[in-house]
Coordinates of C-alpha atoms and ligand atoms in Angstrom, one line a residue:
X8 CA -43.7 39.8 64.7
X9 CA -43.2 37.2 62.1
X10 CA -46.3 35.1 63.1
X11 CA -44.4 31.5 61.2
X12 CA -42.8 31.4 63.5
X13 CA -43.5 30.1 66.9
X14 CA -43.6 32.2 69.8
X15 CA -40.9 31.3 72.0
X16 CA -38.7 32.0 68.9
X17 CA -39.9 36.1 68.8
X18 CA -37.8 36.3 72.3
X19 CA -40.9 38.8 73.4
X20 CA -40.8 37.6 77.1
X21 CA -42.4 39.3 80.0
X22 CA -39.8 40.7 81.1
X23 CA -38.3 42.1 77.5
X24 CA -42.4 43.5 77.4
X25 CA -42.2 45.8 80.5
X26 CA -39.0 46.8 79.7
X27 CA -40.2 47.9 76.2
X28 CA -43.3 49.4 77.9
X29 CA -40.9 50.9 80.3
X30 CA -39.0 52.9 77.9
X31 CA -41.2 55.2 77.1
X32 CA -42.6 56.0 80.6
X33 CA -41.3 59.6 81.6
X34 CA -40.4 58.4 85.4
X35 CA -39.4 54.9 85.4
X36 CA -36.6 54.2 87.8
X37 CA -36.2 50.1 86.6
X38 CA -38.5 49.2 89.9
X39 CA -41.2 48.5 88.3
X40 CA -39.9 45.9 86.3
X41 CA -38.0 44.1 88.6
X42 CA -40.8 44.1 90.8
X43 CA -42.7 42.2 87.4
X44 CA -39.1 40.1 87.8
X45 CA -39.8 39.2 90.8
X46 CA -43.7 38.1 90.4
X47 CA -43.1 36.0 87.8
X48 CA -40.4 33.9 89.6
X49 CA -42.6 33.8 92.6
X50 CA -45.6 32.9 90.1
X51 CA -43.3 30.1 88.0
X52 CA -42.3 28.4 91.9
X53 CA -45.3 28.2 92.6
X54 CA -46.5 26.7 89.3
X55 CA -43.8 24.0 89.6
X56 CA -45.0 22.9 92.7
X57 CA -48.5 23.0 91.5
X58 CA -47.5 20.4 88.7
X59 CA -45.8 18.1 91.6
X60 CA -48.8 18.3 93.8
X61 CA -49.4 15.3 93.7
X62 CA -45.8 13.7 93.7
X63 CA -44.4 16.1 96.2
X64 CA -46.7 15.3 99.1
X65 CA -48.4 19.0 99.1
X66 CA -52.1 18.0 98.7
X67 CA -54.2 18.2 101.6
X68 CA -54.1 20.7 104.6
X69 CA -52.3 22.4 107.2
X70 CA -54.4 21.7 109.9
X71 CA -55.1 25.7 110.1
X72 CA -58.0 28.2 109.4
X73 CA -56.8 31.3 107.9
X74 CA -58.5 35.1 108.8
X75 CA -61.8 34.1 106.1
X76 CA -61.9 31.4 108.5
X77 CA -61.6 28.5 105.4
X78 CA -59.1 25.6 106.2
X79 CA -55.4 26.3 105.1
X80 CA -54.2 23.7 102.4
X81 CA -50.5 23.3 102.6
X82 CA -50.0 24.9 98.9
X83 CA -51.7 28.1 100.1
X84 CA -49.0 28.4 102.7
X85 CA -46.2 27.2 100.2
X86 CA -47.7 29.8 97.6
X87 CA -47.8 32.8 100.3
X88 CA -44.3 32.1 101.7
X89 CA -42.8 31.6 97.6
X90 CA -44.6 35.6 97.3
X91 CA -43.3 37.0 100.4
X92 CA -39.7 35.6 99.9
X93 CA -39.5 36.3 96.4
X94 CA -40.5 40.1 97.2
X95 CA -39.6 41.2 100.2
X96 CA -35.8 41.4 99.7
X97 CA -35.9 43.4 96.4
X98 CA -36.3 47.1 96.9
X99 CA -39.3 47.5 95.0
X100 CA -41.9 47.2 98.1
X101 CA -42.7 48.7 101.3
X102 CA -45.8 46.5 102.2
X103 CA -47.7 43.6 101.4
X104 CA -50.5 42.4 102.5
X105 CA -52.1 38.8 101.6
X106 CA -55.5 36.7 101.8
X107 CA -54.0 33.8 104.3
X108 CA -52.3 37.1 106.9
X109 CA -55.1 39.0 109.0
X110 CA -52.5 42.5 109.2
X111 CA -50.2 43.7 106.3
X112 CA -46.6 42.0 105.8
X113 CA -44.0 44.8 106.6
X114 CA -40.4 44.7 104.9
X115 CA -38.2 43.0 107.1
X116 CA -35.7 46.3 108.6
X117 CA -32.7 45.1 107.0
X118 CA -34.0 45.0 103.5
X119 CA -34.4 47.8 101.1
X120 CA -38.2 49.5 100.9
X121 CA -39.3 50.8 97.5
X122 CA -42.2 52.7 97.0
X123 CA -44.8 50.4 95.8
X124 CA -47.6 48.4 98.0
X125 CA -48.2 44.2 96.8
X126 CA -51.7 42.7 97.7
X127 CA -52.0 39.1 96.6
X128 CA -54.4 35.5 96.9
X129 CA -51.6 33.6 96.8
X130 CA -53.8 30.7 95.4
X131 CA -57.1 31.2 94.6
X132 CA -59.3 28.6 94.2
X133 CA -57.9 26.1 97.5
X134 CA -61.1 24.0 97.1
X135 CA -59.5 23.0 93.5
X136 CA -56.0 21.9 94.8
X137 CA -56.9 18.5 95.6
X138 CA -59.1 17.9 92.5
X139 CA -56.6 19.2 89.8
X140 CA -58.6 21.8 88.9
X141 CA -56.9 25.3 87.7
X142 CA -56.2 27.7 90.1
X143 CA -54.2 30.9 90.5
X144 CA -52.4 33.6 91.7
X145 CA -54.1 37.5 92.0
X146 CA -52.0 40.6 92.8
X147 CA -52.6 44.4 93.0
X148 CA -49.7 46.8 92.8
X149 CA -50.6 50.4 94.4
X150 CA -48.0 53.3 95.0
X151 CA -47.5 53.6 98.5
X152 CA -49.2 57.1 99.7
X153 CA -48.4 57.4 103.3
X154 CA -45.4 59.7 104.6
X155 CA -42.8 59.1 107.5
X156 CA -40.7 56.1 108.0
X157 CA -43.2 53.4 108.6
X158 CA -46.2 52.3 106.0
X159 CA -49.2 52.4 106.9
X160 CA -52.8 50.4 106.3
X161 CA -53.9 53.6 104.4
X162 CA -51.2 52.2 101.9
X163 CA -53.5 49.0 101.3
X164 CA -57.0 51.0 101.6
X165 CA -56.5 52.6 98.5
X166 CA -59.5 52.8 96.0
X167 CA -59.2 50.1 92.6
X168 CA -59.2 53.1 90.3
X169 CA -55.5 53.7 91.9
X170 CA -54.1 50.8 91.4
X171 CA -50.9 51.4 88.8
X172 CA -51.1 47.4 88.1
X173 CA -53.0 44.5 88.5
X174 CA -52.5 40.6 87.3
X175 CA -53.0 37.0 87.9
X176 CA -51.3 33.6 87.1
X177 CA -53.2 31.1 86.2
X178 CA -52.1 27.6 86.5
X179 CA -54.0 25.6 84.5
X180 CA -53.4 23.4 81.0
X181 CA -50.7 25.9 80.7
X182 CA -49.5 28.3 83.4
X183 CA -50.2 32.0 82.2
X184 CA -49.6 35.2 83.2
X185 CA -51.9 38.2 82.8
X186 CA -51.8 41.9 83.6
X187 CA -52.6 45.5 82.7
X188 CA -51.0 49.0 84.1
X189 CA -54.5 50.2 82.9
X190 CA -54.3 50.6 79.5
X191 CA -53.8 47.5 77.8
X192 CA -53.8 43.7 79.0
X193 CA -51.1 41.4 78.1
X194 CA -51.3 37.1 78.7
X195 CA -47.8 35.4 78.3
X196 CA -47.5 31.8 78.4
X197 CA -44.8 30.1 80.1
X198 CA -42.8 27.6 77.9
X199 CA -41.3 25.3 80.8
X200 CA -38.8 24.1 78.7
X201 CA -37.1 27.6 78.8
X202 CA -38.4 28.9 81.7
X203 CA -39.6 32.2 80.1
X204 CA -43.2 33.6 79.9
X205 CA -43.8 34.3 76.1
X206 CA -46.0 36.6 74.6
X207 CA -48.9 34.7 74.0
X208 CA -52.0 37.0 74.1
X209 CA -51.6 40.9 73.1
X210 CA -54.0 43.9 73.8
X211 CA -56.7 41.0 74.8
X212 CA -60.4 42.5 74.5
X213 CA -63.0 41.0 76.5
X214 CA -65.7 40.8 73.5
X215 CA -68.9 43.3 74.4
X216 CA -71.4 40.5 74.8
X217 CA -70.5 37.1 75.4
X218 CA -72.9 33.8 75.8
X219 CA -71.6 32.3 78.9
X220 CA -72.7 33.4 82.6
X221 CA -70.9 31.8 85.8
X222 CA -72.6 31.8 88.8
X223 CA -72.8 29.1 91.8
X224 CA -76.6 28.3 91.7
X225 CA -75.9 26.3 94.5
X226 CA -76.6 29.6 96.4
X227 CA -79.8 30.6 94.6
X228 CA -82.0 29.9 97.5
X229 CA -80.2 32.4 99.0
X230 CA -80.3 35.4 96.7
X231 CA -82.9 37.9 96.7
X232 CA -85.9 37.6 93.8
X233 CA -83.8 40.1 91.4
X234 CA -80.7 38.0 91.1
X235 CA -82.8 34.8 90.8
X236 CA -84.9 36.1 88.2
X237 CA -81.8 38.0 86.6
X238 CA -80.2 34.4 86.3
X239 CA -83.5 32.9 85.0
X240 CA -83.9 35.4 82.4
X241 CA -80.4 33.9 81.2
X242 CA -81.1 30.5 81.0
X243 CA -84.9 31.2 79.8
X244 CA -84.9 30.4 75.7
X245 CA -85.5 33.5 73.8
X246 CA -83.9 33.6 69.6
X247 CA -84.3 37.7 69.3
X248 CA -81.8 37.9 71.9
X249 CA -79.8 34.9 71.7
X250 CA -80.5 33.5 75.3
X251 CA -80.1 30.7 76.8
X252 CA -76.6 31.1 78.4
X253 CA -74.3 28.4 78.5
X254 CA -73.1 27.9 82.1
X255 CA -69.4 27.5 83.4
X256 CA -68.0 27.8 86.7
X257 CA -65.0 26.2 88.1
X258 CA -65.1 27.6 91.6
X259 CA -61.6 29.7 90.6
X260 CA -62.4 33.1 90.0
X261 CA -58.9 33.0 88.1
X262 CA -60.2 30.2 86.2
X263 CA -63.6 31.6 85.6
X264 CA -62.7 35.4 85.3
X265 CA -60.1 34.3 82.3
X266 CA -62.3 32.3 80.4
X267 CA -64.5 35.6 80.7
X268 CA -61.7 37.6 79.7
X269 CA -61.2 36.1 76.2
X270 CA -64.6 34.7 75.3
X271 CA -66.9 37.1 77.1
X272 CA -69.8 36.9 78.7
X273 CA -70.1 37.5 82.7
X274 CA -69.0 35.8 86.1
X275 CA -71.0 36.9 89.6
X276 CA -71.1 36.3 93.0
X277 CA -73.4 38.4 94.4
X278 CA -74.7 39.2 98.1
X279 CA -76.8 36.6 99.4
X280 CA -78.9 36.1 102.6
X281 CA -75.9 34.8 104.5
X282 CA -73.0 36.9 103.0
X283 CA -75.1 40.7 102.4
X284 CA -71.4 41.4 101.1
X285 CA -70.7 38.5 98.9
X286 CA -67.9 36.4 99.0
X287 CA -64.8 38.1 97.1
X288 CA -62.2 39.8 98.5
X289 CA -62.2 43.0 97.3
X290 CA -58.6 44.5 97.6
X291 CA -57.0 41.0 96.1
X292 CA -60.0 39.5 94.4
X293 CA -62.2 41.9 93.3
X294 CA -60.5 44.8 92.9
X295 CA -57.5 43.8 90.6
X296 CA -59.7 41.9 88.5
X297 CA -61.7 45.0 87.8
X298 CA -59.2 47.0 86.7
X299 CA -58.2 44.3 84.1
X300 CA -61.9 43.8 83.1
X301 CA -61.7 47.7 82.2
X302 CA -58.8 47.5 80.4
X303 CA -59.9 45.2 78.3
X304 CA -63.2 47.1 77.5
X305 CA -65.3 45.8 80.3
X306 CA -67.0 46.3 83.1
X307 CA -67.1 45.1 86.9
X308 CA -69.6 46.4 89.8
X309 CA -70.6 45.0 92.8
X310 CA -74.3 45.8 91.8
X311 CA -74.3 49.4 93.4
X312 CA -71.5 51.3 92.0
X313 CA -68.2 50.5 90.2
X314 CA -65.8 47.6 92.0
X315 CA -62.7 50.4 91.3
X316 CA -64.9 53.2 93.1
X317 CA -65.2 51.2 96.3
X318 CA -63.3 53.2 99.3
X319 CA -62.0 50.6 101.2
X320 CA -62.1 50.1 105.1
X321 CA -60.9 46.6 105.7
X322 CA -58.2 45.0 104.3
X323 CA -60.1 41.7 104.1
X324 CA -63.4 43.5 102.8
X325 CA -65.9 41.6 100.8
X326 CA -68.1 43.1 98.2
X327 CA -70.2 41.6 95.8
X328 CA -69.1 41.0 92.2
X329 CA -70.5 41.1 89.0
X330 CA -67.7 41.0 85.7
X331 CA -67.5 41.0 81.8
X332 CA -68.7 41.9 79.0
X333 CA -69.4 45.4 79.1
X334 CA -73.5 44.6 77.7
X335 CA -73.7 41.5 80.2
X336 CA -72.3 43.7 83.1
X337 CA -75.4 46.6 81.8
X338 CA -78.1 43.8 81.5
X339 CA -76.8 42.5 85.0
X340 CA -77.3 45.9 86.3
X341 CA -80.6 46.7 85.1
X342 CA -81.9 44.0 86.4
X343 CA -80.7 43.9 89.8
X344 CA -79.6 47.3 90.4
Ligands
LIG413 P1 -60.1 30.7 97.9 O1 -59.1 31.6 97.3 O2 -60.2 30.8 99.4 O3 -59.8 29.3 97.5 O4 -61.6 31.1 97.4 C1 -62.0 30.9 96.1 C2 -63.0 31.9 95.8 O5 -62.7 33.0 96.6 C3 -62.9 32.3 94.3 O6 -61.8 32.0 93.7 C4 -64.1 31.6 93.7 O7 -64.7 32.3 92.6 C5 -65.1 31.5 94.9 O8 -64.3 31.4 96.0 C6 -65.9 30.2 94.8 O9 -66.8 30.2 95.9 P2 -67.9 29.0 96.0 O10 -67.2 27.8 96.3 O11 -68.7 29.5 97.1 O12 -68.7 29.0 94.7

């Protein structure tokens, strides 16, 4: 690429980059991408409204408490319906399943199924609408594994280390969008002007140790003596190994997971006294940001094993979560483990 110029001049778009990566991929049938097609206009409706929030009366909520039993704001249920619609018709999918719907989402009968399975938060990071704060979109694309006519739940309970993609949008300062099929991990930023997500960020590695942890200490008089002394341990002044830690944390694990991403460092939530499993999701939270955070050369557990070797039994499973830089992620470990 001729780096003078700017980026929306190169014409590498999203969708131009899976179809490259594409190419060379012994088996692809074109589904894959237009599923990618699809995601991305789901993920730049949603971003459009995000940017009207304010002016297009969508702040606030629904009235509703959704299956983690937090109150629905009325962008969640704009952000869920702009996913479903935007996939459900296409071909490429044979189930979804979503944070704000207790059971998975079959296909409608008259549309075309594909042979992949979509697990999405349609907007992470509700408590942020309001405040204009970022917040974002997580999905998780597994091949389906069931046989017969009808998917099955066994197509969402897959383990992380099967997923064949994984991504989020993030709507922030700019609106970006972020995923891996496992090797690499891509960011493209959208240019609104043209309505195209460029490539912004190639083959991003999350650097081995970083200087930031995120954690919300509001809940430290609820961990156990390892993850409070783990945390003090950060913040407690030390020059050999260059500690204190700066803090961050938005409250968006989009937000705070990509900040992790390209600057290092790590981002937890782990079990407390009143959630032994944590917070996170783990098939549309957890899980897909692990298999980024390996991709990019780093590492995610939930304290006991790897977040990608989790078998899972629920589809709105919780598991503790602990994310980075592959030296943070080992310090975390020894320390609570
Ligand atoms: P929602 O997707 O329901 O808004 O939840 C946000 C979230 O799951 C995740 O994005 C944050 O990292 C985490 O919750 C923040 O939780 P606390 O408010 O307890 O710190």
């Amino acid at each position: 690429m001729d780096s003078s110029l700017p980026l929306n001049m190169h014409g590498w778009t999203l969708e131009r980059h899976i179809l490259e990566e594409q190419r060379t991929h012994p088996d692809a049938t074109g589904e894959f991408t237009r599923l990618f097609q699809q995601l991305a206009l789901a993920g730049k409706i949603i971003g459009s409204r995000v940017n009207q929030a304010g002016l297009a009366g969508v702040l606030g909520v629904t009235g509703e408490v959704n299956v983690q039993g937090e109150r629905v704001q009325k962008l969640d249920v704009f952000a869920n319906q702009a996913l479903i619609h935007a996939l459900e018709a296409g071909g490429q999918v044979c189930l979804m399943a979503s944070e704000e719907v207790d059971d998975p989402i079959p296909i409608p009968t008259d549309f075309p199924r594909g042979r992949y399975v979509l697990m999405f938060d349609p907007l992470d990071g509700s408590s942020n609408i309001d405040v204009n704060v970022s917040i974002g979109t997580i999905f998780s694309v597994h091949r389906r594994i069931s046989t017969g006519d009808e998917p099955k739940l066994s197509d969402c309970l897959q383990p992380g280390f099967k997923q064949v993609a994984a991504g989020y949008i993030i709507y922030g300062s700019s609106t970006m969008f972020v995923y891996t099929t496992g090797k690499r991990v891509h960011g493209f930023t959208l240019d609104p002007s043209v309505g195209e997500f460029f490539l912004s960020h190639p083959d991003i590695k999350i650097p081995e140790r970083g200087a930031i942890y995120s954690v919300n200490e509001g809940n430290e008089s609820k961990w156990d003596a390892k993850v409070r002394d783990w945390v003090r341990w950060l913040k407690t002044p030390d020059e050999a190994i260059d500690h204190p830690y700066s803090g961050r944390y938005v409250g968006t694990l989009v937000a705070d997971f990509h900040r992790t991403l390209l600057k290092g460092g790590i981002f937890a939530y782990p079990a407390d006294n009143k959630n032994p499993d944590g917070k996170l999701r783990l098939l549309y939270e957890a899980s897909p940001m692990a298999f980024i955070a390996h991709a990019a050369g780093g590492d995610a557990t939930t304290g006991k094993q790897r977040v990608l070797d989790v078998m899972p039994t629920e589809l709105h499973q919780r598991v503790p979560l602990y994310i980075g830089s592959k030296l943070d992620v080992a310090d975390a470990l020894k320390r609570i483990g």
